[in-house]
């Protein structure tokens, strides 16, 4: 399995959430903060590439579209009224997948999972079958920063959109790194996180050994990767 490209959008939130649409090259209608954050990561990863239509999409997010979900629940249970239709639709995880598929011309498999470690084995299977895969990990902060701290207890509030473009080995593939020795195994404790993987991809280091809670692998960069 080869890494052809990646993106690593991260932002430490200080006072308020930034305007994510400013990161986008084009306008996306009826999108919210989580969707815009997702699309910004995909845009930076894909750039001007034209992906195969049968490419797979995997989005991993522990809390999903949390701000719009809060708005919808507030409308229903606090304000005692029906939520706005597009707010309600945007709480459904498959809607974010739809935005990515529609705007990047992809018609293949699209799956939303709760973690990087649950998405990667499925992506590995797709790549082994000759598919190109877009795999992202998206984390949105609650716009009410005090509520976020109360709920998650974070010392730093971070929003991120991290993406990998994965491909099988072909004669015309232009890859920056390979993923080797991929193993599924339960470990007592995770030694690494996806944040460390993306930090490695941005660094000048040549090799990274990843060991999580349920899988391990090695990443080797090519010359110029």
PDB file of C-alpha atoms in Angstrom:
ATOM      1  CA  UNK A   1       0.000   0.000   0.000  1.00  0.00           C
ATOM      2  CA  UNK A   2       1.399   3.368  -1.050  1.00  0.00           C
ATOM      3  CA  UNK A   3       0.877   6.892   0.273  1.00  0.00           C
ATOM      4  CA  UNK A   4       0.603   9.166  -2.759  1.00  0.00           C
ATOM      5  CA  UNK A   5      -0.292  12.374  -0.914  1.00  0.00           C
ATOM      6  CA  UNK A   6      -1.436  13.664   2.443  1.00  0.00           C
ATOM      7  CA  UNK A   7      -2.776  16.776   4.148  1.00  0.00           C
ATOM      8  CA  UNK A   8      -2.484  17.819   7.759  1.00  0.00           C
ATOM      9  CA  UNK A   9      -4.691  20.788   8.607  1.00  0.00           C
ATOM     10  CA  UNK A  10      -4.508  21.511  12.325  1.00  0.00           C
ATOM     11  CA  UNK A  11      -5.543  24.585  14.274  1.00  0.00           C
ATOM     12  CA  UNK A  12      -5.326  25.329  17.978  1.00  0.00           C
ATOM     13  CA  UNK A  13      -8.537  27.173  18.851  1.00  0.00           C
ATOM     14  CA  UNK A  14      -7.950  30.136  21.153  1.00  0.00           C
ATOM     15  CA  UNK A  15     -10.973  32.447  21.152  1.00  0.00           C
ATOM     16  CA  UNK A  16     -13.424  31.093  18.576  1.00  0.00           C
ATOM     17  CA  UNK A  17     -13.652  28.680  15.669  1.00  0.00           C
ATOM     18  CA  UNK A  18     -12.151  30.049  12.474  1.00  0.00           C
ATOM     19  CA  UNK A  19     -14.122  30.517   9.270  1.00  0.00           C
ATOM     20  CA  UNK A  20     -13.387  27.249   7.459  1.00  0.00           C
ATOM     21  CA  UNK A  21     -14.875  28.354   4.136  1.00  0.00           C
ATOM     22  CA  UNK A  22     -11.862  30.649   3.776  1.00  0.00           C
ATOM     23  CA  UNK A  23      -9.738  27.506   3.269  1.00  0.00           C
ATOM     24  CA  UNK A  24     -11.779  26.350   0.270  1.00  0.00           C
ATOM     25  CA  UNK A  25     -11.033  27.123  -3.375  1.00  0.00           C
ATOM     26  CA  UNK A  26     -14.700  27.012  -4.311  1.00  0.00           C
ATOM     27  CA  UNK A  27     -18.090  27.559  -2.754  1.00  0.00           C
ATOM     28  CA  UNK A  28     -19.975  24.644  -1.245  1.00  0.00           C
ATOM     29  CA  UNK A  29     -23.656  25.318  -0.585  1.00  0.00           C
ATOM     30  CA  UNK A  30     -25.372  24.445   2.700  1.00  0.00           C
ATOM     31  CA  UNK A  31     -22.192  23.162   4.295  1.00  0.00           C
ATOM     32  CA  UNK A  32     -21.278  23.712   7.946  1.00  0.00           C
ATOM     33  CA  UNK A  33     -18.041  23.892   9.951  1.00  0.00           C
ATOM     34  CA  UNK A  34     -17.471  20.125  10.071  1.00  0.00           C
ATOM     35  CA  UNK A  35     -18.166  19.634   6.363  1.00  0.00           C
ATOM     36  CA  UNK A  36     -15.979  22.605   5.394  1.00  0.00           C
ATOM     37  CA  UNK A  37     -13.167  21.308   7.607  1.00  0.00           C
ATOM     38  CA  UNK A  38     -13.472  17.917   5.908  1.00  0.00           C
ATOM     39  CA  UNK A  39     -13.505  19.376   2.396  1.00  0.00           C
ATOM     40  CA  UNK A  40     -10.503  21.611   3.151  1.00  0.00           C
ATOM     41  CA  UNK A  41      -8.451  18.552   4.105  1.00  0.00           C
ATOM     42  CA  UNK A  42      -9.528  16.610   1.007  1.00  0.00           C
ATOM     43  CA  UNK A  43      -8.834  19.608  -1.240  1.00  0.00           C
ATOM     44  CA  UNK A  44      -5.318  20.008   0.145  1.00  0.00           C
ATOM     45  CA  UNK A  45      -4.625  16.274  -0.207  1.00  0.00           C
ATOM     46  CA  UNK A  46      -6.055  15.727  -3.688  1.00  0.00           C
ATOM     47  CA  UNK A  47      -5.045  19.092  -5.214  1.00  0.00           C
ATOM     48  CA  UNK A  48      -5.402  18.892  -9.007  1.00  0.00           C
ATOM     49  CA  UNK A  49      -5.411  15.076  -9.229  1.00  0.00           C
ATOM     50  CA  UNK A  50      -8.289  13.348 -10.973  1.00  0.00           C
ATOM     51  CA  UNK A  51      -9.091  10.308  -8.865  1.00  0.00           C
ATOM     52  CA  UNK A  52     -10.534   7.084 -10.308  1.00  0.00           C
ATOM     53  CA  UNK A  53     -14.322   7.167 -10.038  1.00  0.00           C
ATOM     54  CA  UNK A  54     -14.340   3.871  -8.150  1.00  0.00           C
ATOM     55  CA  UNK A  55     -12.091   5.250  -5.387  1.00  0.00           C
ATOM     56  CA  UNK A  56     -13.173   4.581  -1.800  1.00  0.00           C
ATOM     57  CA  UNK A  57     -13.720   7.249   0.865  1.00  0.00           C
ATOM     58  CA  UNK A  58     -13.260   6.695   4.590  1.00  0.00           C
ATOM     59  CA  UNK A  59     -13.892   9.406   7.156  1.00  0.00           C
ATOM     60  CA  UNK A  60     -12.995   8.709  10.779  1.00  0.00           C
ATOM     61  CA  UNK A  61     -14.282  11.003  13.510  1.00  0.00           C
ATOM     62  CA  UNK A  62     -14.848  10.213  17.154  1.00  0.00           C
ATOM     63  CA  UNK A  63     -17.552  12.855  17.671  1.00  0.00           C
ATOM     64  CA  UNK A  64     -18.636  13.604  14.107  1.00  0.00           C
ATOM     65  CA  UNK A  65     -20.499  16.797  13.304  1.00  0.00           C
ATOM     66  CA  UNK A  66     -20.826  17.944  16.877  1.00  0.00           C
ATOM     67  CA  UNK A  67     -21.803  21.631  16.471  1.00  0.00           C
ATOM     68  CA  UNK A  68     -24.693  21.059  14.105  1.00  0.00           C
ATOM     69  CA  UNK A  69     -25.868  18.175  16.274  1.00  0.00           C
ATOM     70  CA  UNK A  70     -25.929  20.533  19.279  1.00  0.00           C
ATOM     71  CA  UNK A  71     -27.957  23.072  17.253  1.00  0.00           C
ATOM     72  CA  UNK A  72     -30.491  20.433  16.272  1.00  0.00           C
ATOM     73  CA  UNK A  73     -30.843  19.086  19.819  1.00  0.00           C
ATOM     74  CA  UNK A  74     -31.184  22.631  21.155  1.00  0.00           C
ATOM     75  CA  UNK A  75     -34.011  23.305  18.683  1.00  0.00           C
ATOM     76  CA  UNK A  76     -35.853  20.110  19.599  1.00  0.00           C
ATOM     77  CA  UNK A  77     -35.406  19.949  23.370  1.00  0.00           C
ATOM     78  CA  UNK A  78     -34.788  23.572  24.473  1.00  0.00           C
ATOM     79  CA  UNK A  79     -36.648  25.680  21.943  1.00  0.00           C
ATOM     80  CA  UNK A  80     -39.344  23.023  21.420  1.00  0.00           C
ATOM     81  CA  UNK A  81     -39.452  23.470  17.646  1.00  0.00           C
ATOM     82  CA  UNK A  82     -38.413  21.601  14.542  1.00  0.00           C
ATOM     83  CA  UNK A  83     -34.768  22.063  13.497  1.00  0.00           C
ATOM     84  CA  UNK A  84     -33.792  23.684  10.215  1.00  0.00           C
ATOM     85  CA  UNK A  85     -33.937  21.004   7.489  1.00  0.00           C
ATOM     86  CA  UNK A  86     -30.323  21.260   6.326  1.00  0.00           C
ATOM     87  CA  UNK A  87     -29.047  21.363   9.896  1.00  0.00           C
ATOM     88  CA  UNK A  88     -30.916  18.132  10.513  1.00  0.00           C
ATOM     89  CA  UNK A  89     -29.526  16.536   7.339  1.00  0.00           C
ATOM     90  CA  UNK A  90     -25.960  17.593   8.152  1.00  0.00           C
ATOM     91  CA  UNK A  91     -26.045  15.649  11.430  1.00  0.00           C
ATOM     92  CA  UNK A  92     -26.123  12.427   9.385  1.00  0.00           C
ATOM     93  CA  UNK A  93     -22.572  11.170   8.874  1.00  0.00           C
ATOM     94  CA  UNK A  94     -23.253   9.982   5.340  1.00  0.00           C
ATOM     95  CA  UNK A  95     -23.957  13.576   4.270  1.00  0.00           C
ATOM     96  CA  UNK A  96     -20.295  14.500   4.769  1.00  0.00           C
ATOM     97  CA  UNK A  97     -19.320  11.510   2.634  1.00  0.00           C
ATOM     98  CA  UNK A  98     -21.787  12.740  -0.001  1.00  0.00           C
ATOM     99  CA  UNK A  99     -20.142  16.182  -0.089  1.00  0.00           C
ATOM    100  CA  UNK A 100     -16.719  14.635  -0.653  1.00  0.00           C
ATOM    101  CA  UNK A 101     -17.956  12.184  -3.282  1.00  0.00           C
ATOM    102  CA  UNK A 102     -19.997  14.743  -5.205  1.00  0.00           C
ATOM    103  CA  UNK A 103     -17.412  17.498  -5.256  1.00  0.00           C
ATOM    104  CA  UNK A 104     -14.434  15.265  -6.077  1.00  0.00           C
ATOM    105  CA  UNK A 105     -16.253  13.064  -8.612  1.00  0.00           C
ATOM    106  CA  UNK A 106     -16.033   9.785  -6.709  1.00  0.00           C
ATOM    107  CA  UNK A 107     -18.596   7.003  -7.064  1.00  0.00           C
ATOM    108  CA  UNK A 108     -16.998   4.197  -5.037  1.00  0.00           C
ATOM    109  CA  UNK A 109     -17.478   2.930  -1.500  1.00  0.00           C
ATOM    110  CA  UNK A 110     -17.998   5.587   1.198  1.00  0.00           C
ATOM    111  CA  UNK A 111     -17.828   4.686   4.901  1.00  0.00           C
ATOM    112  CA  UNK A 112     -17.841   6.749   8.115  1.00  0.00           C
ATOM    113  CA  UNK A 113     -16.060   5.218  11.121  1.00  0.00           C
ATOM    114  CA  UNK A 114     -15.201   6.286  14.652  1.00  0.00           C
ATOM    115  CA  UNK A 115     -11.404   6.004  14.460  1.00  0.00           C
ATOM    116  CA  UNK A 116      -8.329   5.849  12.234  1.00  0.00           C
ATOM    117  CA  UNK A 117      -7.589   2.327  13.451  1.00  0.00           C
ATOM    118  CA  UNK A 118     -11.014   1.046  12.411  1.00  0.00           C
ATOM    119  CA  UNK A 119     -10.830   2.709   8.973  1.00  0.00           C
ATOM    120  CA  UNK A 120      -7.313   1.692   7.938  1.00  0.00           C
ATOM    121  CA  UNK A 121      -7.832  -2.116   7.804  1.00  0.00           C
ATOM    122  CA  UNK A 122     -10.840  -1.618   5.523  1.00  0.00           C
ATOM    123  CA  UNK A 123      -8.794   0.725   3.350  1.00  0.00           C
ATOM    124  CA  UNK A 124      -6.031  -1.889   3.232  1.00  0.00           C
ATOM    125  CA  UNK A 125      -8.497  -4.422   1.800  1.00  0.00           C
ATOM    126  CA  UNK A 126      -9.672  -1.957  -0.857  1.00  0.00           C
ATOM    127  CA  UNK A 127      -6.105  -1.155  -1.910  1.00  0.00           C
ATOM    128  CA  UNK A 128      -5.303  -4.883  -2.085  1.00  0.00           C
ATOM    129  CA  UNK A 129      -8.213  -5.144  -4.542  1.00  0.00           C
ATOM    130  CA  UNK A 130      -6.704  -2.413  -6.733  1.00  0.00           C
ATOM    131  CA  UNK A 131      -8.709   0.573  -5.460  1.00  0.00           C
ATOM    132  CA  UNK A 132      -7.517   4.082  -4.682  1.00  0.00           C
ATOM    133  CA  UNK A 133      -8.553   5.242  -1.206  1.00  0.00           C
ATOM    134  CA  UNK A 134      -9.098   8.637   0.411  1.00  0.00           C
ATOM    135  CA  UNK A 135      -8.861   8.218   4.176  1.00  0.00           C
ATOM    136  CA  UNK A 136      -9.347  11.106   6.583  1.00  0.00           C
ATOM    137  CA  UNK A 137      -9.515  11.786  10.306  1.00  0.00           C
ATOM    138  CA  UNK A 138     -11.572  14.888  11.130  1.00  0.00           C
ATOM    139  CA  UNK A 139     -11.942  16.495  14.554  1.00  0.00           C
ATOM    140  CA  UNK A 140     -14.267  19.423  15.171  1.00  0.00           C
ATOM    141  CA  UNK A 141     -14.307  21.519  18.350  1.00  0.00           C
ATOM    142  CA  UNK A 142     -17.477  22.710  20.054  1.00  0.00           C
ATOM    143  CA  UNK A 143     -17.985  26.395  19.231  1.00  0.00           C
ATOM    144  CA  UNK A 144     -18.825  27.058  22.884  1.00  0.00           C
ATOM    145  CA  UNK A 145     -15.240  26.645  24.094  1.00  0.00           C
ATOM    146  CA  UNK A 146     -16.213  26.514  27.773  1.00  0.00           C
ATOM    147  CA  UNK A 147     -18.610  23.673  27.012  1.00  0.00           C
ATOM    148  CA  UNK A 148     -15.852  21.929  25.061  1.00  0.00           C
ATOM    149  CA  UNK A 149     -13.476  22.143  28.022  1.00  0.00           C
ATOM    150  CA  UNK A 150     -16.193  20.939  30.388  1.00  0.00           C
ATOM    151  CA  UNK A 151     -17.071  18.018  28.124  1.00  0.00           C
ATOM    152  CA  UNK A 152     -13.595  16.920  27.010  1.00  0.00           C
ATOM    153  CA  UNK A 153     -11.239  18.518  29.525  1.00  0.00           C
ATOM    154  CA  UNK A 154      -8.743  19.425  26.813  1.00  0.00           C
ATOM    155  CA  UNK A 155      -5.750  21.555  27.707  1.00  0.00           C
ATOM    156  CA  UNK A 156      -5.603  22.661  24.078  1.00  0.00           C
ATOM    157  CA  UNK A 157      -8.668  22.770  21.860  1.00  0.00           C
ATOM    158  CA  UNK A 158      -7.685  21.529  18.407  1.00  0.00           C
ATOM    159  CA  UNK A 159      -9.564  21.193  15.131  1.00  0.00           C
ATOM    160  CA  UNK A 160      -7.980  19.024  12.470  1.00  0.00           C
ATOM    161  CA  UNK A 161      -8.524  17.470   9.057  1.00  0.00           C
ATOM    162  CA  UNK A 162      -5.860  14.880   8.243  1.00  0.00           C
ATOM    163  CA  UNK A 163      -5.993  12.900   5.007  1.00  0.00           C
ATOM    164  CA  UNK A 164      -4.109  10.143   3.193  1.00  0.00           C
ATOM    165  CA  UNK A 165      -4.375   9.287  -0.503  1.00  0.00           C
ATOM    166  CA  UNK A 166      -3.612   5.567  -0.679  1.00  0.00           C
ATOM    167  CA  UNK A 167      -2.941   3.531  -3.798  1.00  0.00           C
ATOM    168  CA  UNK A 168      -1.949   0.009  -4.866  1.00  0.00           C
ATOM    169  CA  UNK A 169       1.322  -0.577  -6.674  1.00  0.00           C
ATOM    170  CA  UNK A 170       1.056   0.250 -10.374  1.00  0.00           C
ATOM    171  CA  UNK A 171       3.561   1.262 -13.029  1.00  0.00           C
ATOM    172  CA  UNK A 172       2.295   4.842 -13.164  1.00  0.00           C
ATOM    173  CA  UNK A 173       1.788   5.466  -9.428  1.00  0.00           C
ATOM    174  CA  UNK A 174       3.740   8.399  -8.023  1.00  0.00           C
ATOM    175  CA  UNK A 175       4.086   7.654  -4.337  1.00  0.00           C
ATOM    176  CA  UNK A 176       5.913   9.412  -1.532  1.00  0.00           C
ATOM    177  CA  UNK A 177       5.989   6.457   0.873  1.00  0.00           C
ATOM    178  CA  UNK A 178       4.960   2.853   1.359  1.00  0.00           C
ATOM    179  CA  UNK A 179       3.090   1.201   4.222  1.00  0.00           C
ATOM    180  CA  UNK A 180       4.664  -2.157   5.000  1.00  0.00           C
ATOM    181  CA  UNK A 181       4.373  -4.983   7.528  1.00  0.00           C
ATOM    182  CA  UNK A 182       0.714  -4.148   8.177  1.00  0.00           C
ATOM    183  CA  UNK A 183      -0.535  -6.321  11.051  1.00  0.00           C
ATOM    184  CA  UNK A 184      -3.780  -6.582  12.978  1.00  0.00           C
ATOM    185  CA  UNK A 185      -3.086  -7.386  16.590  1.00  0.00           C
ATOM    186  CA  UNK A 186      -4.402  -6.296  19.979  1.00  0.00           C
ATOM    187  CA  UNK A 187      -1.794  -4.447  22.008  1.00  0.00           C
ATOM    188  CA  UNK A 188      -1.888  -3.673  25.718  1.00  0.00           C
ATOM    189  CA  UNK A 189      -1.340   0.031  25.083  1.00  0.00           C
ATOM    190  CA  UNK A 190      -1.092   2.253  22.028  1.00  0.00           C
ATOM    191  CA  UNK A 191       2.390   3.695  21.543  1.00  0.00           C
ATOM    192  CA  UNK A 192       1.550   6.038  18.689  1.00  0.00           C
ATOM    193  CA  UNK A 193      -1.331   8.148  17.363  1.00  0.00           C
ATOM    194  CA  UNK A 194      -2.381   9.315  13.924  1.00  0.00           C
ATOM    195  CA  UNK A 195      -1.106  12.783  14.873  1.00  0.00           C
ATOM    196  CA  UNK A 196       2.417  11.358  15.120  1.00  0.00           C
ATOM    197  CA  UNK A 197       2.043   9.678  11.727  1.00  0.00           C
ATOM    198  CA  UNK A 198       1.157  12.963  10.018  1.00  0.00           C
ATOM    199  CA  UNK A 199       3.920  14.811  11.867  1.00  0.00           C
ATOM    200  CA  UNK A 200       6.326  12.199  10.479  1.00  0.00           C
ATOM    201  CA  UNK A 201       5.011  12.713   6.934  1.00  0.00           C
ATOM    202  CA  UNK A 202       5.769  16.432   7.256  1.00  0.00           C
ATOM    203  CA  UNK A 203       9.252  15.774   8.636  1.00  0.00           C
ATOM    204  CA  UNK A 204      12.519  14.800   6.973  1.00  0.00           C
ATOM    205  CA  UNK A 205      12.637  11.452   8.766  1.00  0.00           C
ATOM    206  CA  UNK A 206      12.728   8.402   6.510  1.00  0.00           C
ATOM    207  CA  UNK A 207      10.980   5.720   8.596  1.00  0.00           C
ATOM    208  CA  UNK A 208       8.169   5.567  11.135  1.00  0.00           C
ATOM    209  CA  UNK A 209       6.997   2.572  13.134  1.00  0.00           C
ATOM    210  CA  UNK A 210       3.320   2.867  14.107  1.00  0.00           C
ATOM    211  CA  UNK A 211       1.782   0.786  16.861  1.00  0.00           C
ATOM    212  CA  UNK A 212      -1.747   1.506  17.972  1.00  0.00           C
ATOM    213  CA  UNK A 213      -4.258  -0.403  20.078  1.00  0.00           C
ATOM    214  CA  UNK A 214      -5.222  -2.853  17.338  1.00  0.00           C
ATOM    215  CA  UNK A 215      -2.734  -2.596  14.482  1.00  0.00           C
ATOM    216  CA  UNK A 216       0.855  -1.860  13.573  1.00  0.00           C
ATOM    217  CA  UNK A 217       2.747  -0.955  10.398  1.00  0.00           C
ATOM    218  CA  UNK A 218       5.912   0.668   9.119  1.00  0.00           C
ATOM    219  CA  UNK A 219       6.097   3.677   6.797  1.00  0.00           C
ATOM    220  CA  UNK A 220       9.107   4.077   4.521  1.00  0.00           C
ATOM    221  CA  UNK A 221       9.602   7.276   2.545  1.00  0.00           C
ATOM    222  CA  UNK A 222      11.053   7.194  -0.937  1.00  0.00           C
ATOM    223  CA  UNK A 223      13.809   9.537  -2.102  1.00  0.00           C
ATOM    224  CA  UNK A 224      12.287  12.989  -2.301  1.00  0.00           C
ATOM    225  CA  UNK A 225       9.277  11.851  -0.221  1.00  0.00           C
TER     226      UNK A 225
END
